[in-house]
Coordinates of N, CA and C and ligand atoms in Angstrom, one line a residue:
M1 N -31.0 26.4 61.8 CA -29.8 26.4 62.0 C -28.5 26.9 61.5
E2 N -28.7 27.2 59.6 CA -27.6 28.4 59.5 C -27.3 29.4 59.9
T3 N -28.3 30.1 60.9 CA -28.2 31.2 61.2 C -28.0 31.1 62.6
H4 N -27.9 29.9 62.9 CA -27.3 29.7 64.2 C -25.3 29.8 64.4
A5 N -24.8 29.2 63.3 CA -23.3 28.8 63.4 C -23.1 30.0 62.5
F6 N -23.8 30.8 61.7 CA -23.3 32.4 61.3 C -23.2 32.7 62.7
W7 N -24.0 32.9 63.6 CA -23.8 33.6 64.1 C -22.3 33.1 65.7
L8 N -22.2 32.0 65.4 CA -21.2 31.6 66.4 C -20.2 31.9 65.5
V9 N -19.8 31.8 64.4 CA -18.5 32.2 63.7 C -18.1 34.1 64.0
Q10 N -19.3 35.0 63.9 CA -19.7 36.3 64.6 C -19.0 36.6 65.6
L11 N -19.4 35.1 66.5 CA -19.1 35.7 68.3 C -17.6 35.1 68.4
F12 N -17.0 34.4 67.2 CA -16.1 34.2 67.6 C -14.2 35.4 66.9
L13 N -15.3 35.6 65.4 CA -14.4 36.6 65.6 C -14.2 37.4 66.1
F14 N -15.8 37.8 66.4 CA -16.0 39.5 67.6 C -15.0 39.5 68.5
A15 N -14.8 38.4 69.4 CA -14.2 38.2 70.4 C -12.4 37.3 70.3
L16 N -12.3 37.7 69.2 CA -10.6 37.9 68.0 C -10.4 38.7 68.3
W17 N -10.9 39.5 67.8 CA -11.0 41.6 67.7 C -11.4 41.9 68.5
V18 N -12.2 41.5 69.4 CA -11.3 42.3 70.8 C -10.4 41.8 71.9
N19 N -9.8 40.6 71.1 CA -8.6 40.5 71.8 C -7.5 41.6 70.9
G20 N -7.6 41.2 70.2 CA -6.3 41.9 69.0 C -6.7 43.9 69.5
L21 N -7.7 43.9 69.9 CA -8.4 46.0 70.4 C -7.9 45.4 71.8
M22 N -7.9 45.3 72.8 CA -7.2 45.1 74.4 C -5.9 44.8 73.6
T23 N -4.9 44.2 73.0 CA -3.3 44.0 72.6 C -3.2 45.0 72.2
L24 N -3.8 46.2 71.6 CA -3.5 47.4 70.9 C -3.1 48.4 71.6
G25 N -4.9 47.5 73.2 CA -4.9 48.9 73.5 C -4.4 48.7 75.1
L26 N -4.0 47.5 75.0 CA -2.7 47.6 76.7 C -0.7 48.1 75.7
T27 N -1.1 47.6 74.2 CA 0.9 48.0 74.0 C 0.1 49.9 74.1
G28 N -0.5 50.3 72.7 CA -0.8 51.9 72.8 C -1.1 52.6 73.5
A29 N -2.4 51.9 73.8 CA -2.7 53.0 74.8 C -2.8 53.5 76.0
R30 N -2.3 52.8 77.0 CA -0.9 53.1 78.8 C 0.2 53.8 78.0
Q31 N 0.2 53.3 77.2 CA 1.9 53.7 76.5 C 2.0 54.2 75.4
P32 N 1.5 55.6 75.1 CA 0.8 56.4 74.1 C 2.3 56.3 73.7
V33 N 3.3 57.0 73.4 CA 4.3 56.7 73.1 C 5.3 55.6 73.6
I34 N 5.5 55.0 72.4 CA 6.5 54.1 72.8 C 7.5 54.2 71.7
V35 N 8.5 54.7 72.6 CA 10.1 54.9 72.3 C 11.2 53.7 71.9
C36 N 11.4 54.1 70.6 CA 11.9 53.0 70.4 C 13.4 52.4 70.5
N37 N 14.4 52.4 71.4 CA 15.5 52.9 71.5 C 16.2 51.7 70.3
E38 N 17.2 52.9 69.8 CA 17.6 51.9 68.2 C 18.6 51.6 68.8
S39 N 19.5 51.9 68.7 CA 21.0 52.4 69.2 C 20.9 50.6 70.4
L40 N 20.0 50.6 70.8 CA 19.7 49.2 72.1 C 19.2 47.8 71.0
M41 N 18.5 48.4 70.3 CA 18.0 47.3 69.4 C 19.7 46.9 69.0
L42 N 20.5 48.2 67.4 CA 21.2 48.0 67.3 C 22.6 46.8 68.1
E43 N 22.5 47.2 68.8 CA 23.5 46.7 69.8 C 23.1 45.8 70.1
K44 N 22.3 44.9 70.1 CA 21.9 43.9 70.8 C 21.4 42.6 69.0
L45 N 21.3 43.6 68.6 CA 20.7 42.1 67.4 C 22.1 41.6 66.6
P46 N 23.4 42.2 66.9 CA 24.4 41.5 66.3 C 24.7 39.7 66.8
R47 N 24.5 40.2 68.2 CA 23.7 39.0 68.8 C 23.3 37.3 68.4
C48 N 22.6 38.0 67.8 CA 21.3 37.3 67.3 C 22.4 36.9 65.7
G49 N 23.3 37.4 65.0 CA 23.7 37.5 63.5 C 24.9 36.2 64.8
K50 N 24.8 36.6 65.3 CA 26.6 35.2 66.3 C 26.3 34.4 66.4
S51 N 24.7 33.8 66.9 CA 24.8 33.2 67.3 C 24.1 32.4 65.5
F52 N 23.9 32.9 65.2 CA 23.3 32.5 64.1 C 24.5 31.4 63.1
E53 N 25.5 33.1 63.0 CA 26.4 33.0 62.6 C 27.3 31.3 63.1
E54 N 27.3 30.6 64.2 CA 27.5 29.7 65.2 C 26.9 28.5 64.8
M55 N 26.0 28.9 64.2 CA 24.9 27.5 64.5 C 25.0 27.2 62.6
M56 N 25.8 28.3 61.8 CA 25.9 28.0 60.0 C 27.4 27.4 60.6
K57 N 28.3 27.2 60.6 CA 29.3 26.6 60.7 C 29.7 25.0 61.2
K58 N 28.2 25.1 62.0 CA 28.1 23.6 61.5 C 27.4 22.6 60.5
V59 N 27.0 23.5 59.8 CA 26.2 23.4 58.6 C 27.4 23.2 57.7
D60 N 27.3 22.1 56.6 CA 28.4 22.2 55.3 C 28.1 23.2 54.5
S61 N 29.0 24.3 54.4 CA 29.1 26.0 53.5 C 28.4 25.0 52.3
K62 N 28.5 24.3 52.2 CA 27.6 23.8 50.3 C 26.7 23.2 50.2
K63 N 26.2 23.4 51.7 CA 25.0 23.3 52.0 C 24.0 24.6 52.3
W64 N 25.0 25.8 52.5 CA 24.0 26.7 52.7 C 23.2 27.3 52.1
C65 N 23.0 26.8 51.3 CA 21.9 26.9 49.9 C 20.7 26.3 50.2
N66 N 21.0 25.0 51.2 CA 19.6 24.2 51.1 C 19.1 24.3 52.9
L67 N 17.8 25.0 52.2 CA 16.9 25.8 53.1 C 16.7 24.3 54.0
T68 N 16.8 23.2 53.9 CA 16.1 22.2 54.5 C 16.7 22.0 55.7
E69 N 19.0 22.6 55.4 CA 19.7 21.9 57.0 C 19.6 23.3 57.4
F70 N 19.3 24.2 57.3 CA 19.5 25.9 57.9 C 18.2 26.1 58.7
I71 N 16.8 25.7 58.3 CA 15.7 26.4 58.8 C 15.4 27.0 60.0
K72 N 16.2 25.6 60.8 CA 15.5 25.7 62.2 C 16.5 26.8 62.5
Y73 N 18.0 27.1 62.3 CA 18.6 28.2 62.8 C 18.0 29.1 62.3
Y74 N 17.4 29.0 61.5 CA 16.9 30.5 61.2 C 15.8 30.8 61.2
D75 N 14.9 30.6 61.7 CA 13.7 30.6 62.8 C 14.1 31.3 64.2
N76 N 15.2 30.2 64.3 CA 15.7 31.2 65.6 C 16.1 32.0 65.6
F77 N 16.9 32.4 64.4 CA 17.4 34.0 64.4 C 16.6 34.8 64.2
S78 N 15.9 34.2 63.3 CA 14.6 35.2 63.0 C 14.0 35.6 64.4
L79 N 13.6 34.7 65.3 CA 12.8 34.9 66.9 C 13.6 35.7 67.5
C80 N 15.3 35.2 67.5 CA 16.0 36.1 68.2 C 15.5 37.9 67.8
T81 N 15.7 37.8 66.2 CA 15.9 39.2 66.4 C 14.5 40.4 66.5
E82 N 14.0 39.1 66.7 CA 11.7 39.9 66.6 C 12.3 39.7 68.2
R83 N 12.5 39.4 68.9 CA 13.2 39.4 70.9 C 14.1 40.5 71.1
E84 N 14.6 40.7 70.6 CA 15.6 42.0 70.6 C 14.9 43.1 70.5
A85 N 14.3 43.4 69.1 CA 13.5 44.6 68.7 C 12.8 45.1 69.6
S86 N 11.8 43.7 70.1 CA 10.4 44.0 71.0 C 11.7 44.5 72.6
A87 N 12.2 44.3 72.5 CA 13.0 44.3 74.0 C 13.1 45.8 73.9
A88 N 13.2 46.1 72.6 CA 13.9 47.7 72.5 C 12.8 48.4 72.5
K89 N 11.8 48.0 72.1 CA 10.4 48.6 72.1 C 9.8 48.9 70.5
C90 N 10.5 48.1 69.7 CA 10.4 48.7 68.4 C 10.0 47.6 68.1
F91 N 9.4 48.7 67.3 CA 8.7 47.9 66.1 C 8.8 46.8 65.2
W92 N 8.1 45.5 64.6 CA 8.4 44.3 63.8 C 7.7 44.3 63.1
P93 N 7.9 44.1 62.0 CA 9.5 44.4 61.1 C 10.3 46.0 61.7
N94 N 11.4 46.2 61.6 CA 11.1 47.6 60.8 C 13.0 47.6 60.4
R95 N 13.2 49.0 59.7 CA 14.1 49.1 58.5 C 14.9 49.1 59.0
L96 N 15.7 49.3 60.3 CA 16.8 49.0 60.6 C 17.2 47.3 61.2
A97 N 16.3 46.9 61.6 CA 16.5 45.0 61.4 C 16.9 44.8 60.5
Q98 N 15.6 45.5 59.4 CA 15.9 44.3 58.6 C 17.5 45.5 57.4
G99 N 17.5 46.6 57.6 CA 18.9 46.0 57.1 C 20.1 45.4 57.4
F100 N 19.4 45.2 59.2 CA 20.7 44.0 59.4 C 20.5 42.3 58.3
I101 N 19.3 42.5 59.2 CA 19.0 40.7 58.6 C 19.2 41.3 57.1
T102 N 19.4 42.4 55.9 CA 19.5 41.4 54.8 C 21.1 41.3 55.1
G103 N 22.3 42.3 55.3 CA 23.0 41.7 55.6 C 23.6 40.9 56.0
I104 N 22.8 39.8 57.3 CA 23.9 38.4 57.8 C 23.1 38.1 56.2
H105 N 21.9 38.4 55.1 CA 21.6 37.2 54.6 C 22.7 37.0 53.4
K106 N 23.1 38.8 53.1 CA 24.2 38.7 52.0 C 25.5 38.2 52.6
Q107 N 25.6 37.1 53.8 CA 26.6 36.6 54.5 C 26.9 35.8 54.2
F108 N 25.4 35.1 54.0 CA 25.7 33.0 53.9 C 25.2 33.2 53.1
F109 N 24.1 34.2 52.1 CA 23.3 33.4 50.8 C 24.1 34.1 49.8
S110 N 24.9 34.7 49.8 CA 25.3 35.6 48.4 C 25.3 34.7 47.4
N111 N 26.0 33.4 47.5 CA 26.3 32.3 46.0 C 24.9 31.6 46.3
C112 N 24.2 31.8 47.0 CA 23.4 31.0 46.5 C 22.5 31.1 45.0
T113 N 22.9 32.6 44.9 CA 21.8 32.6 43.2 C 22.6 31.7 42.2
S114 N 23.7 31.6 42.1 CA 24.3 31.5 40.6 C 24.1 29.9 40.4
E115 N 23.6 28.7 42.2 CA 23.5 27.3 42.1 C 21.8 27.2 41.0
K116 N 21.0 27.7 41.4 CA 19.9 27.6 41.1 C 19.0 28.5 41.1
D117 N 18.2 28.0 39.7 CA 17.5 29.3 39.7 C 16.3 29.9 40.7
H118 N 15.3 28.7 41.0 CA 14.8 28.9 42.5 C 15.5 29.8 42.9
W119 N 16.9 29.8 43.3 CA 16.7 30.7 44.5 C 16.8 32.1 43.7
E120 N 16.8 32.9 42.8 CA 17.2 33.7 42.5 C 17.4 34.9 43.2
D121 N 15.9 34.5 44.3 CA 16.2 35.4 45.1 C 15.6 35.2 46.7
P122 N 16.1 34.4 46.8 CA 15.3 33.9 48.1 C 15.6 34.2 49.2
P123 N 16.6 35.3 49.6 CA 17.0 35.7 51.1 C 15.1 36.9 51.3
D124 N 15.2 37.4 50.6 CA 14.2 38.5 50.6 C 13.0 38.0 50.5
E125 N 12.8 37.0 49.8 CA 11.4 36.0 49.6 C 10.7 35.0 51.5
I126 N 11.9 34.6 51.2 CA 11.8 34.1 52.9 C 11.3 35.6 53.6
L127 N 12.0 36.6 53.7 CA 12.1 37.2 54.7 C 10.6 37.9 54.9
I128 N 10.3 38.4 53.4 CA 9.1 39.3 53.3 C 8.2 37.8 53.5
T129 N 8.5 37.1 52.8 CA 6.8 35.7 53.7 C 7.3 35.7 55.7
L130 N 7.8 35.5 55.6 CA 8.0 35.7 57.3 C 7.7 36.8 58.1
I131 N 7.7 38.2 57.0 CA 6.9 39.4 58.2 C 6.2 39.4 57.4
F132 N 5.4 39.3 56.3 CA 4.0 39.7 56.2 C 3.0 38.7 56.0
I133 N 3.2 37.4 56.4 CA 2.8 36.3 56.8 C 0.8 36.8 57.7
P134 N 1.9 37.7 59.1 CA 1.2 37.9 60.4 C 0.2 39.5 60.0
V135 N 1.1 40.0 59.3 CA 0.4 41.2 58.3 C -1.3 40.8 58.1
L136 N -0.9 40.0 56.9 CA -2.0 39.6 55.9 C -2.6 38.7 56.7
L137 N -2.5 38.6 57.6 CA -3.6 37.5 58.6 C -4.4 38.6 59.0
M138 N -3.5 39.3 60.1 CA -4.6 40.8 60.6 C -5.4 41.0 59.5
A139 N -4.9 41.3 58.3 CA -5.8 42.7 57.7 C -6.6 41.4 57.0
A140 N -6.0 40.1 57.1 CA -8.0 39.5 56.6 C -8.9 39.0 57.6
M141 N -8.1 38.8 59.1 CA -9.4 38.9 59.9 C -10.0 40.5 59.7
I142 N -9.8 41.5 60.2 CA -9.8 42.8 60.6 C -11.0 43.2 58.9
S143 N -11.0 42.1 57.7 CA -11.5 42.7 56.9 C -13.2 41.4 57.0
I144 N -12.7 40.6 57.4 CA -13.6 39.7 57.4 C -14.7 40.5 58.8
V145 N -14.2 41.1 59.9 CA -14.4 41.3 61.1 C -16.0 42.1 60.5
V146 N -14.9 43.5 59.3 CA -15.8 44.4 59.3 C -17.2 44.1 57.8
W147 N -16.4 43.1 57.8 CA -17.5 42.5 56.1 C -18.9 41.8 57.2
C148 N -19.6 41.1 57.9 CA -19.3 40.5 58.6 C -20.4 41.6 59.1
S149 N -19.7 42.8 60.2 CA -20.2 43.5 61.0 C -21.4 44.5 60.0
K150 N -21.0 44.9 58.2 CA -22.1 45.3 57.9 C -23.2 45.2 57.3
R151 N -22.8 43.4 57.0 CA -23.7 42.3 56.4 C -24.7 42.2 57.6
S152 N -24.6 42.5 59.7 CA -24.9 41.8 60.8 C -26.2 43.6 60.2
D153 N -25.6 44.6 60.0 CA -26.7 45.8 60.1 C -27.2 45.4 59.0
I154 N -27.1 44.4 57.4 CA -28.0 44.8 56.8 C -29.3 43.4 56.8
L155 N -28.6 43.1 58.0 CA -29.6 41.6 58.4 C -30.6 41.9 59.4
V156 N -30.1 42.7 59.5 CA -31.4 42.9 61.7 C -31.8 44.2 61.6
Ligands
LIG1 C1 18.6 52.8 75.3 O1 19.9 51.8 75.5 C2 20.5 52.3 75.8 C3 21.5 51.3 75.9 O2 22.3 51.3 75.0 C4 20.3 53.4 76.7 O3 21.9 54.2 77.2 C5 19.8 54.6 76.8 O4 19.4 54.9 77.9 C6 18.6 54.1 76.2 N1 18.0 55.2 75.6 C7 16.5 55.1 76.4 C8 15.7 56.8 75.6 O5 16.0 54.4 77.1
LIG2 C1 18.8 19.0 50.7 O1 19.1 18.4 52.5 C2 18.2 17.2 52.8 C3 18.5 16.9 54.2 O2 19.8 17.6 54.6 C4 18.3 16.6 51.9 O3 17.8 15.6 52.2 C5 18.2 17.3 50.8 O4 18.3 16.4 50.0 C6 18.7 18.4 50.3 N1 18.1 19.3 48.7 C7 19.4 19.6 47.7 C8 19.2 20.2 46.9 O5 20.7 19.0 48.7
LIG3 C1 18.0 28.2 69.4 O1 19.0 29.9 70.4 C2 19.3 29.9 71.4 C3 20.4 31.3 71.6 O2 19.7 31.8 71.1 C4 19.9 28.6 72.2 O3 19.5 28.1 73.5 C5 19.1 26.7 71.3 O4 19.7 25.9 71.7 C6 18.8 27.0 69.9 N1 17.5 26.4 69.1 C7 18.1 25.7 68.9 C8 16.8 24.4 67.9 O5 19.4 25.6 67.5
LIG4 C1 31.0 33.7 48.2 O1 32.3 33.3 46.9 C2 33.3 34.3 47.0 C3 33.8 33.6 45.5 O2 33.8 32.2 45.2 C4 33.8 33.6 48.3 O3 35.1 33.9 48.6 C5 32.8 33.8 50.0 O4 33.9 33.8 50.4 C6 31.7 33.0 49.0 N1 30.9 33.6 50.1 C7 29.7 33.0 51.0 C8 29.0 32.9 51.8 O5 29.5 31.6 50.6

């Protein structure tokens, strides 16, 4: 019974892994040189900033440090930048986009630090979390797959 479950888990992980490889293959192998059009990206990103700015204007500026007030706008902004970056065939995240986003953070959240201690370095924390969760998940998945395949080498 237990081995049964083990194989099911392994099959599932393998499917995920193949899926990942295929995704990499489709974007990587068929287009070996992905040219990031940085100027195109830098041209498009301010639109995301603009619409975020528009949305933030609806929020009382006294509440700009209250994450619950603007998280949905921020989410929208974040998705927007990601979309524009990939439209310009740039990897996400990248240094230029990050610089742009940091600028937006400074514009809106620079005064949040003095208010509360736990807001000490909020924008970057949010940014890093948003960026690295998928990366970490991917890494974790890969290591689980590697670990499982090593284990099955021993078991088989
Ligand atoms: C990059 O985008 C610009 C438009 O902003 C375009 O004029 C240029 O041809 C693009 N470059 C490449 C290599 O696609
Ligand atoms: C933040 O905004 C939410 C929703 O308006 C409110 O319930 C909450 O009390 C606010 N928190 C702070 C710390 O102001
Ligand atoms: C997100 O942004 C798009 C335009 O960029 C806008 O049409 C849409 O209404 C926004 N969504 C929310 C929930 O504000
Ligand atoms: C931050 O505070 C300064 C000085 O009080 C003010 O000029 C500036 O507009 C504020 N910025 C934001 C984003 O609230």
